[in-house]
XYZ file of C-alpha atoms in Angstrom:
588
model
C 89.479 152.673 107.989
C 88.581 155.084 110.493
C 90.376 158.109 112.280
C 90.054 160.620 115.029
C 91.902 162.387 117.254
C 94.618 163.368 115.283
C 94.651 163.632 111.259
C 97.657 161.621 111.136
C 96.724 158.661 112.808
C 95.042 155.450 111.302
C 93.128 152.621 112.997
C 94.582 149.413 111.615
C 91.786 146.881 110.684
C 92.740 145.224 113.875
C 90.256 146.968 115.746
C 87.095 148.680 114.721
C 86.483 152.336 116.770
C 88.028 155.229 117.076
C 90.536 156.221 120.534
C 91.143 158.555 122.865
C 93.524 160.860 122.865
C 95.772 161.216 125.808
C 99.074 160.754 128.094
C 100.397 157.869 129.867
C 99.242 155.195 127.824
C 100.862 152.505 126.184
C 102.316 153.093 122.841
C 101.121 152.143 119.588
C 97.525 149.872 120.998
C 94.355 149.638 121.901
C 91.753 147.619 123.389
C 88.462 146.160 122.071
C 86.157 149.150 121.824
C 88.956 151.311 120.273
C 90.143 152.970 123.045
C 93.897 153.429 124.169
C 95.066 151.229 127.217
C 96.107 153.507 129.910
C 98.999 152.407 131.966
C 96.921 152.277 135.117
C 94.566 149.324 132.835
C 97.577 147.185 131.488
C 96.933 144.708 133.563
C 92.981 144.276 132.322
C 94.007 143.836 128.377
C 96.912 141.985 127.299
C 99.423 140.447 129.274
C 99.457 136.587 129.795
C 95.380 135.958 130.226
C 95.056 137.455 126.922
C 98.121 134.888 125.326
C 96.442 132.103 126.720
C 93.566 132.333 124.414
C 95.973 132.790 121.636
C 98.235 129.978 122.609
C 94.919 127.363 122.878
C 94.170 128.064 119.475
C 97.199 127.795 118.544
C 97.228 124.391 120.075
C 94.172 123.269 118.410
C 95.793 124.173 115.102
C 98.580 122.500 115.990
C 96.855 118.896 116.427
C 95.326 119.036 113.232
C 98.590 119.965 111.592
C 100.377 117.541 112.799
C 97.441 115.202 112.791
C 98.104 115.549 108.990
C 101.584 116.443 108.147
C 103.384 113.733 110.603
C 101.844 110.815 108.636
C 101.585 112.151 105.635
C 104.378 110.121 103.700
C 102.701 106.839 105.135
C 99.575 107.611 103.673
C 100.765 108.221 99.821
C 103.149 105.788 99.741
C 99.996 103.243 101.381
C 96.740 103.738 100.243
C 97.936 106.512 97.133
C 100.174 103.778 96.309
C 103.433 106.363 95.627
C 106.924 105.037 95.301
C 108.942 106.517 98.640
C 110.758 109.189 96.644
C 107.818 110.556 94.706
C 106.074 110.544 98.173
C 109.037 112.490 100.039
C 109.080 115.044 96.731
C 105.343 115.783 97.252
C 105.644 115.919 101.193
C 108.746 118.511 100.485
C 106.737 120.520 98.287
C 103.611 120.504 100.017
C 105.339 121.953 103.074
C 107.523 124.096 101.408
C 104.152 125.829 99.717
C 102.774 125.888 103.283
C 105.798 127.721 104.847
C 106.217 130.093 101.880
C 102.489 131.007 101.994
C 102.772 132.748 105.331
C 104.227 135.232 103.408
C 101.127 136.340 101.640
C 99.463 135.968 104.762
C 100.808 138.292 106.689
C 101.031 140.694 103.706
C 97.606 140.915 103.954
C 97.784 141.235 107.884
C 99.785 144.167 108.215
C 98.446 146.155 105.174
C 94.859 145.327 104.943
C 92.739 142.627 107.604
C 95.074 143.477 110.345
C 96.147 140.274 112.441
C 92.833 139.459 114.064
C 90.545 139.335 111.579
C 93.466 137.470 109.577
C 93.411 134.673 112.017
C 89.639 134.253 112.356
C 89.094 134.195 108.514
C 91.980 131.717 107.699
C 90.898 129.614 110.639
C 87.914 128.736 108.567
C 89.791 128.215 105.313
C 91.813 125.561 107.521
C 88.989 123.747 108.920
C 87.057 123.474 105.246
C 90.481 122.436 103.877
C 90.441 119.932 106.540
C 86.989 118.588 106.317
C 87.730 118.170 102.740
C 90.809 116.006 103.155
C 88.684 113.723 105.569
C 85.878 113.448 102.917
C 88.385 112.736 100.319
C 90.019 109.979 102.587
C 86.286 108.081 103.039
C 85.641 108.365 99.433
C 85.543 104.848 97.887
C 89.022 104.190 95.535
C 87.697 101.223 92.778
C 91.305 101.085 92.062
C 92.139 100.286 95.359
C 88.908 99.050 97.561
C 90.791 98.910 101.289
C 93.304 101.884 100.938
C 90.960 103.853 103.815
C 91.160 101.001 106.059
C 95.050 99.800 106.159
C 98.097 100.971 104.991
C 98.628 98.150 101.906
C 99.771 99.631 98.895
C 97.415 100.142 96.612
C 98.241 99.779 92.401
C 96.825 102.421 91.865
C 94.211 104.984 93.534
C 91.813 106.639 91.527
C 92.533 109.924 89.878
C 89.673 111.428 90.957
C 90.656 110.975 94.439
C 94.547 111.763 94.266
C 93.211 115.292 92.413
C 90.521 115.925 95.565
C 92.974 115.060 98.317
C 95.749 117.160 97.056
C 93.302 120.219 96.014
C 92.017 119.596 100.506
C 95.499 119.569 101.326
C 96.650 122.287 99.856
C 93.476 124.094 100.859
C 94.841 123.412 104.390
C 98.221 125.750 103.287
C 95.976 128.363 102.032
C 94.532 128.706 106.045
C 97.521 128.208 107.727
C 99.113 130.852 105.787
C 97.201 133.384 107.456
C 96.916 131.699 111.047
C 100.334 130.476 111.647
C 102.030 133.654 111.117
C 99.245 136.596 112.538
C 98.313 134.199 115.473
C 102.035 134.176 116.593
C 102.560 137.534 116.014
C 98.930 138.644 117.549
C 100.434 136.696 120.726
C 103.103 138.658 120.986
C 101.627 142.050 120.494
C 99.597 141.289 124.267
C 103.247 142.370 125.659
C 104.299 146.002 125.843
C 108.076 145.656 124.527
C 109.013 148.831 126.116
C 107.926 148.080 129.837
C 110.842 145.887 131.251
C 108.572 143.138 133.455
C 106.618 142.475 130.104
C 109.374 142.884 127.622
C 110.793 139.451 129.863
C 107.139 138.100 129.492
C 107.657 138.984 125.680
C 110.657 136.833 125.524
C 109.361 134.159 127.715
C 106.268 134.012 125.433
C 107.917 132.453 122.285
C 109.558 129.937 124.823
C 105.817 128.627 126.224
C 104.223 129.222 123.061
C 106.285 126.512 121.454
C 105.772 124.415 124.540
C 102.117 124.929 124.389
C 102.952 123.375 120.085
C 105.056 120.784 121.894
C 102.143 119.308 124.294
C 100.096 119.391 121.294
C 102.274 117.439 118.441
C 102.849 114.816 121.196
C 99.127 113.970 121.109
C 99.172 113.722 117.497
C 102.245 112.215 117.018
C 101.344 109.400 119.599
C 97.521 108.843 119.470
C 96.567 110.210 115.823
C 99.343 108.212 114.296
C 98.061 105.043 115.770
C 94.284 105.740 115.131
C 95.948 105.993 111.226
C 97.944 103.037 111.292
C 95.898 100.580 113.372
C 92.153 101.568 112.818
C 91.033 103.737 110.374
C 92.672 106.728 107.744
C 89.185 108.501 107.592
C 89.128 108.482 111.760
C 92.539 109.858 111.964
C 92.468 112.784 109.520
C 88.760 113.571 111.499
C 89.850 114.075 113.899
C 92.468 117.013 113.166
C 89.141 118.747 111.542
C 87.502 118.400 115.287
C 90.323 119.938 116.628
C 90.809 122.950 114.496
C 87.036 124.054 114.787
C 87.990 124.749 118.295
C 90.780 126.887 117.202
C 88.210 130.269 116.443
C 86.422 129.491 119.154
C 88.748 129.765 121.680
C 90.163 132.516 119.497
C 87.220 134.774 120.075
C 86.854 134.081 123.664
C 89.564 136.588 124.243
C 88.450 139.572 122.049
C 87.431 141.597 124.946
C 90.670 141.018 126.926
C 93.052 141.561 123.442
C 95.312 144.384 122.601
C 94.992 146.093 119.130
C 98.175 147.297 117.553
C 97.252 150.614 116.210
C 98.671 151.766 112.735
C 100.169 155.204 112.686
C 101.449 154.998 109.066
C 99.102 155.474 106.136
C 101.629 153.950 103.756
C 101.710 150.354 103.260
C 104.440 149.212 105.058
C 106.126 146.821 102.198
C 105.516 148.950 99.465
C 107.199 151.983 102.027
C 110.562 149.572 101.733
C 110.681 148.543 98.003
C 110.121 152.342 97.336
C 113.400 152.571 98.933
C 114.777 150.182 96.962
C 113.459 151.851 93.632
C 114.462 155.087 94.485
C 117.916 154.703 95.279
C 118.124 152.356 91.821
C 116.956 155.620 89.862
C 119.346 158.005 91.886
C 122.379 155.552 91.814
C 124.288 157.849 89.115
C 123.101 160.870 91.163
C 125.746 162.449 94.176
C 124.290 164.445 96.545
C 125.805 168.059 96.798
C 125.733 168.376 100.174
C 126.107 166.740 103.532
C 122.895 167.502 104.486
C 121.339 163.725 104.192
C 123.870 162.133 107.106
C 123.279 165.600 109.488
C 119.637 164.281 108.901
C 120.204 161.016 110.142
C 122.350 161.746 113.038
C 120.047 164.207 114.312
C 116.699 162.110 114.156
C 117.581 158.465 114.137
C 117.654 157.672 117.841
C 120.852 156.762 119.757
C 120.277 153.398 120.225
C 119.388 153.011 116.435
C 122.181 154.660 114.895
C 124.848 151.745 115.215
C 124.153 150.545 111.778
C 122.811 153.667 110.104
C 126.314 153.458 108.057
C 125.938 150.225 106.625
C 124.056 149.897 102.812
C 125.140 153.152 102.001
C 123.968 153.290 98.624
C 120.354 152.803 100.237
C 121.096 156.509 101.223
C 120.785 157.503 97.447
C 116.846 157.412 98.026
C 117.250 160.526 100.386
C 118.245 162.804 97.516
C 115.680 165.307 96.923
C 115.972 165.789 93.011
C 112.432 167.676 92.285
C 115.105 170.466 92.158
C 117.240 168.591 90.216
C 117.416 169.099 85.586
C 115.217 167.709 84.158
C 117.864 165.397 82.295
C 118.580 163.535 84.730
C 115.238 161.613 83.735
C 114.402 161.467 87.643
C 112.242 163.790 89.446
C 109.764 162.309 92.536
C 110.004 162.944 95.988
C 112.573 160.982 98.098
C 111.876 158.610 100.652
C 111.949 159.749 104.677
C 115.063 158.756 106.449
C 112.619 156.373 108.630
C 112.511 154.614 105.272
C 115.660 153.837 104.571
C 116.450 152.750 107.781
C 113.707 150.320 107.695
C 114.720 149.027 104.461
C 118.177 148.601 105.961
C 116.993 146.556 108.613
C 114.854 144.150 106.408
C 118.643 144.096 104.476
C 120.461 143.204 107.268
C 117.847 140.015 107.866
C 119.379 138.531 104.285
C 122.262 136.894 105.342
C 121.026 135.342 108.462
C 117.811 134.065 106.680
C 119.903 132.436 103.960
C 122.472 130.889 106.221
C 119.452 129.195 108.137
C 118.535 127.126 105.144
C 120.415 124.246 105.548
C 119.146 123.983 109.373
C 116.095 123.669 108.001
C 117.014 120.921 105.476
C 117.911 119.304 108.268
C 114.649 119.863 110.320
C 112.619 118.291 107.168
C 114.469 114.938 107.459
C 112.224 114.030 110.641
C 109.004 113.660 108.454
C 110.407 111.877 106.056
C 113.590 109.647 106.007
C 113.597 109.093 109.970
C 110.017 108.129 109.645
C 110.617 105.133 106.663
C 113.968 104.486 108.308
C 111.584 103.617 111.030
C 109.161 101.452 110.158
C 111.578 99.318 108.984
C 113.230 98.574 112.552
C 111.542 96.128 115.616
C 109.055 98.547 116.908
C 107.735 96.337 119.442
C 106.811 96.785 122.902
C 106.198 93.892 124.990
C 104.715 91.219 122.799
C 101.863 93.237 120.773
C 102.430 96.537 121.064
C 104.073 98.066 118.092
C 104.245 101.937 117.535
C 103.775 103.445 114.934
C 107.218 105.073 112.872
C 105.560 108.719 112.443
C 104.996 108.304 115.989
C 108.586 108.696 116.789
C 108.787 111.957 116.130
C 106.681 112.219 119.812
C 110.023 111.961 120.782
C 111.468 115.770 119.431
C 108.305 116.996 121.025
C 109.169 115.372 124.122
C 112.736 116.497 124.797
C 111.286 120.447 123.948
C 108.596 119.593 126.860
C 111.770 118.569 128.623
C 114.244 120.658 128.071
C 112.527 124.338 127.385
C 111.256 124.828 131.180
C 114.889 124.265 131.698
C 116.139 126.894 129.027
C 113.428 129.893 130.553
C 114.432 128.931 134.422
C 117.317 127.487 134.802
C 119.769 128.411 131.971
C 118.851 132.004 131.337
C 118.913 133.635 134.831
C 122.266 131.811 135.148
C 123.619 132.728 132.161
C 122.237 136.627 132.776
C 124.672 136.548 135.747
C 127.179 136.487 133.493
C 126.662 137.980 130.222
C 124.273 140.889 131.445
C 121.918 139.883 128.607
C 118.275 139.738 129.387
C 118.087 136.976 127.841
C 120.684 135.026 128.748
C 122.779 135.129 125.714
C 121.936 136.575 122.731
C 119.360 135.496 120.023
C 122.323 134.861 116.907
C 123.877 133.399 119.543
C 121.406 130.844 120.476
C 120.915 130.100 116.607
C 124.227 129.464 116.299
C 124.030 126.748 119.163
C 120.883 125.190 117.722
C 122.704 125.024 114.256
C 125.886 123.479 115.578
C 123.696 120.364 117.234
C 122.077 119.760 114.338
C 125.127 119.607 112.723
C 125.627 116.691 115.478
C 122.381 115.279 114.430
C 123.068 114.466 111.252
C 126.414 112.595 112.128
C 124.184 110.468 114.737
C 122.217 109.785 112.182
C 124.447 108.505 109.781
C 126.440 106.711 111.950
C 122.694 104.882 113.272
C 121.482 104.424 109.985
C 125.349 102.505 108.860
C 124.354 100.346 112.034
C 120.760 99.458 110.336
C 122.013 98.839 106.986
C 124.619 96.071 108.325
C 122.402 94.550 110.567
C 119.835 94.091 107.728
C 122.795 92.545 105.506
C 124.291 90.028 108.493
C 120.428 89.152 108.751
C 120.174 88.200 105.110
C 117.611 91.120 104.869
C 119.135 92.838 102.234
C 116.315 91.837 99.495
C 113.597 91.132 101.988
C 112.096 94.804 101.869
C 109.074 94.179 103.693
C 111.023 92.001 106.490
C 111.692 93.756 110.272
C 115.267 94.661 110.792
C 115.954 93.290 114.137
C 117.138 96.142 115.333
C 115.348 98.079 117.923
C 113.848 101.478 117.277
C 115.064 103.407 120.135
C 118.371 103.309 118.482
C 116.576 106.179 116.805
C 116.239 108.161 119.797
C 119.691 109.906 119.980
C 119.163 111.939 116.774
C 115.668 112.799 117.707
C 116.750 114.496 121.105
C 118.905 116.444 119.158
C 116.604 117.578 116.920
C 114.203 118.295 119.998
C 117.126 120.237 121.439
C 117.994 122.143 118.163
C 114.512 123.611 117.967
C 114.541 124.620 121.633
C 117.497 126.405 120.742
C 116.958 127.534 116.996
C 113.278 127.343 116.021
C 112.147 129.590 119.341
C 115.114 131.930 118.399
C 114.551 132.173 115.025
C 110.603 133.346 115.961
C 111.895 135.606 118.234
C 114.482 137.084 115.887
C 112.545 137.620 112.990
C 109.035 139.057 115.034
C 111.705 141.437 117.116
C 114.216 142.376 114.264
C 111.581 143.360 111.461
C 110.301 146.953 111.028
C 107.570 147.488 113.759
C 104.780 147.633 111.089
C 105.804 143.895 109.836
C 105.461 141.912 112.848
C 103.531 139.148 111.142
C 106.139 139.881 108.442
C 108.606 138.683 110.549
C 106.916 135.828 111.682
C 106.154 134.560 108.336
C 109.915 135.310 107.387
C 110.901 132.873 109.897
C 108.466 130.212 108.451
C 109.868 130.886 104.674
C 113.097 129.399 106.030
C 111.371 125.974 106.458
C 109.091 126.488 103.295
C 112.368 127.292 100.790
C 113.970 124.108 103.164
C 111.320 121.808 102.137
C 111.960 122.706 98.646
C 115.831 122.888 99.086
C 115.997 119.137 100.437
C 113.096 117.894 97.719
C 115.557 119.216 95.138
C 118.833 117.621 96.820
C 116.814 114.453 96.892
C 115.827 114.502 93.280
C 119.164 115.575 92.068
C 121.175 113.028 94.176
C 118.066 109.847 93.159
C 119.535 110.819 89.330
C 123.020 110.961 89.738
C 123.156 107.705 91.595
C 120.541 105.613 90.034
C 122.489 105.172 86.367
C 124.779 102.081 85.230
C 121.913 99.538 86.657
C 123.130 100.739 90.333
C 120.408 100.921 93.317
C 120.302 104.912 94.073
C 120.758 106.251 97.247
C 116.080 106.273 97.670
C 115.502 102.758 96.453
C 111.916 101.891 98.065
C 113.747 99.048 99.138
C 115.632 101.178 102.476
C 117.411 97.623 102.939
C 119.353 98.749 99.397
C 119.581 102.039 100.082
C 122.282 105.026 101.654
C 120.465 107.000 103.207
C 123.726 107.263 105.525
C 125.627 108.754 102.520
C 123.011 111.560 102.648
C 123.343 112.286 106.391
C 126.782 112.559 105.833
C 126.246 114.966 103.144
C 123.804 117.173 105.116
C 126.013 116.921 108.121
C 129.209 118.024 105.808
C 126.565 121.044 104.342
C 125.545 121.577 108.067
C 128.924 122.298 109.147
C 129.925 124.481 106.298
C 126.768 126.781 106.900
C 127.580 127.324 110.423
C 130.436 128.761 109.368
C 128.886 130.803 107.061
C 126.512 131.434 109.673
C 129.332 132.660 112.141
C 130.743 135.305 110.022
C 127.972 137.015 109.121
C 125.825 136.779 112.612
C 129.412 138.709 114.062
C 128.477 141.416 111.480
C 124.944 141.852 112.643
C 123.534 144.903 114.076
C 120.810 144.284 116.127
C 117.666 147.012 115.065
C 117.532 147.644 119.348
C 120.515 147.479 121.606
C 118.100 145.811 124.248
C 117.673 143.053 122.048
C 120.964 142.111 121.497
């Protein structure tokens, strides 16, 4: 770490020289050599050239993980050879690691690496992860001599090779834990908050970052899927290694044009909050003896901040000064600064709203697995040869975001500014809450599709024909995949912009991995739903709800079930997002 100017003031790892000290500059960054960006040179570091680079990184990364994740339930339960419900428990748990892992990612981001060098580093984890998984796909299986070249079950692939494509794969979390999360948040940063034409870019940013993610997925949703299906596994998982390897380069393209958030705070931000916690534990039996604490707060916490300064009162406790209190008390350290506790109230306030996202994202994890085998066992034809691959449906949530997000930023926010005053549009809980409520639709489509399938299959005589085409067409499909593409327009950009704007400044990629923990704990939330419920109904001889025959099984009972949890979470979700205090009135 290095210093200068003032004795207070730390360089975060994200850039490597000292600054200048000055007026008229923008707050809290600097650029490449160290130096703080005047406000007469925003316009030469940061902004939208500097995103650009982020987002086409971002867009390599986001080939290869699709390239990987989309198919991944095809490829155990073909050439691993794993029933359909131990295949959907690994792909839940798999992607639950790799959305929890983000946390420890950006840990390391905003108290040590800093967010570039974070990114660069766990770039190359991911493309060595990946490389691995395409070796371990070539790799001859004696158990199973043709699972690289087709998707026939195989008895039984070799050990060797289940233990070296699972170690690659979940090499492949490790990386992404650190790029998903830093390279959002690093994207971000290249917006001054605080200057009103950027702080619109800002919000606009999350919108046409996800649409840059959109353009991508639809690539590997439509052409890697078919190079897996149709030609070759080995080919198709390559391929996503190709594409990542771009990812640092066009990464470091942009150092020179970057903006480096500069760290003010010599105390590590996290460990600044669960001091907060600590502390007021030890003073809980302790009452302050004078009024001095909330004359504190009302005199430095800033207007605009003070709405919620009286909720978690007890968090107040770790104000107390008691190096002046007896020793009998058994506590005697120095309390925590009222910037503290109002940070750890803010991280507090994020609880409810995190947990009441949960079940969206149960939801969300249904389109990699059960819509895919539901799928593949419909008429995918098109014209007389053509038939598309099931993962490849999932081109289709892409799709409608490609669709319907230039719509959201031009159209439907100005318009709905008009009226509500907000800048954007309506508020961020309230565009959650929208998101939530159609995939709360979703899931009735869904079932109601999925009833259609099962008694077409039975007035077919299909019922015990597993491997037999249900002639029904695919596209019935499409309905609950445009809502899902709507949903995320509405709820996955909202819940990145949430979490990156609500979290204490110093946890930006904090926030951003936050966001993805909702998906990681949903992964692991719907593999245990599915485990539980493949028990409960598999007893007495009965077929369970997951048979591998889907001709046998109910997977419309479980939409129903997720649609009936989906609409009890909303409104969860509705009382406590009218509690909320937003950490900035502009961001309301």
């Amino acid at each position: 770490m290095a210093g200068g100017g003032s004795s207070n003031v730390e360089i975060s790892y994200d850039q490597p020289l000292l600054l200048n000290s000055g007026s008229g500059f923008i707050e809290g960054v600097v650029d490449y050599r160290g130096e703080k960006v005047s406000n007469t040179n925003r316009y030469k570091f940061g902004g939208w050239r500097s995103a650009s680079f982020i987002i086409g990184a971002e867009m390599g990364e986001t080939v290869a993980n699709y390239g990987i994740a989309s198919n991944l339930i095809n490829y155990l339960t073909g050439p691993l050879g794993q029933s359909t419900v131990s295949a959907a428990a690994n792909v839940n748990v798999w992607a639950g690691v790799m959305w929890i892992l983000p946390l420890f990612g950006a840990f390391v981001a905003d108290s040590y690496l800093g967010r570039f060098r974070t990114v660069f580093f766990s770039s190359l984890i991911y493309v060595l992860g990946l490389g691995l998984i395409t070796t371990s796909v070539v790799l001859p299986a004696h158990d199973c001599p043709n699972d690289t070249a087709n998707n026939t079950p195989c008895s039984s692939a070799s050990s060797f090779k289940v233990i070296f494509f699972f170690t690659s794969l979940y090499l492949v979390a490790v990386g992404k834990a650190g790029f998903k999360p830093c390279a959002e948040a690093f994207g971000a940063d290249q917006f001054d908050g605080q200057n009103p034409e950027e702080a619109e870019s800002k919000s606009s940013f999350f919108n046409w970052w996800y649409f840059g993610l959109c353009i991508s997925s639809t690539f590997s949703l439509l052409i890697l899927t078919y190079v897996q299906d149709n030609l070759n596994w080995g080919l198709g998982f390559g391929i996503p290694c190709i594409s990542m390897s771009f990812a640092p380069v066009a990464f470091l393209l942009g150092r020179k044009t970057y903006r480096y958030s500069l760290k003010e705070d010599k105390q590590n931000p996290l460990l600044a909050i669960a001091q907060v916690f600590i502390t007021a534990a030890k003073n809980w039996r302790i009452t302050s003896s004078s009024d001095t604490t909330q004359l504190e707060e009302d005199s430095v916490i800033p207007h605009h901040n003070r709405v919620g300064v009286h909720q978690f009162k007890f968090l107040d406790k770790a104000l107390i000064d008691t190096t002046s209190i007896s020793m009998e008390s058994r506590v005697n350290e120095k309390p925590c600064s009222i910037r503290q506790v109002e940070d750890a109230k803010v991280v507090l306030r994020l609880v409810p709203i995190w947990t009441t996202c949960l079940i969206y994202a149960v939801v969300v994890a249904q389109s990699t697995t059960f819509f895919t085998k539901q799928g593949s066992t419909m008429d995918r034809l098109i014209g007389s040869n053509i038939q598309i691959p099931p993962a490849s449906l999932q081109a289709l949530i892409s799709l409608s975001i490609i669709f319907f997000m230039p719509i959201y930023d031009r159209v439907f926010v100005p318009f709905a500014r008009n009226f509500t005053g907000e800048p954007n549009g309506i508020t961020m809980l309230q565009r959650l809450g929208c998101g939530m409520f159609l995939s709360t639709l979703a899931m009735v489509v869904a079932a109601v599709v999925e009833k259609k399938r099962l008694q077409t299959a039975v007035d077919f005589g299909l019922i015990d024909l597993p491997k037999g085409t249900v002639p029904m067409s695919v596209w019935w499909l499409i309905p609950q995949y445009l809502l899902l593409g709507l949903t995320e327009v509405l709820t996955m950009v909202g819940l990145q912009e949430f979490f990156y704007d609500q979290v204490p400044d110093g946890l930006r990629s904090m926030g951003v991995s936050i966001y993805l923990s909702i998906f990681g704990v949903g992964n692991f939330v719907s593999g245990f739903l599915i485990s539980v419920i493949e028990k409960v109904t598999s007893g007495c001889g009965r077929h369970s709800w997951f048979p591998d025959n889907l001709n046998r099984a109910h997977l419309d009972y479980f939409y129903w079930f997720l649609a009936g949890l989906s609409a009890v979470d909303l409104v969860a979700y509705l009382n406590f997002s009218s509690c909320y205090v937003y950490k900035r009135k502009a961001s309301a």
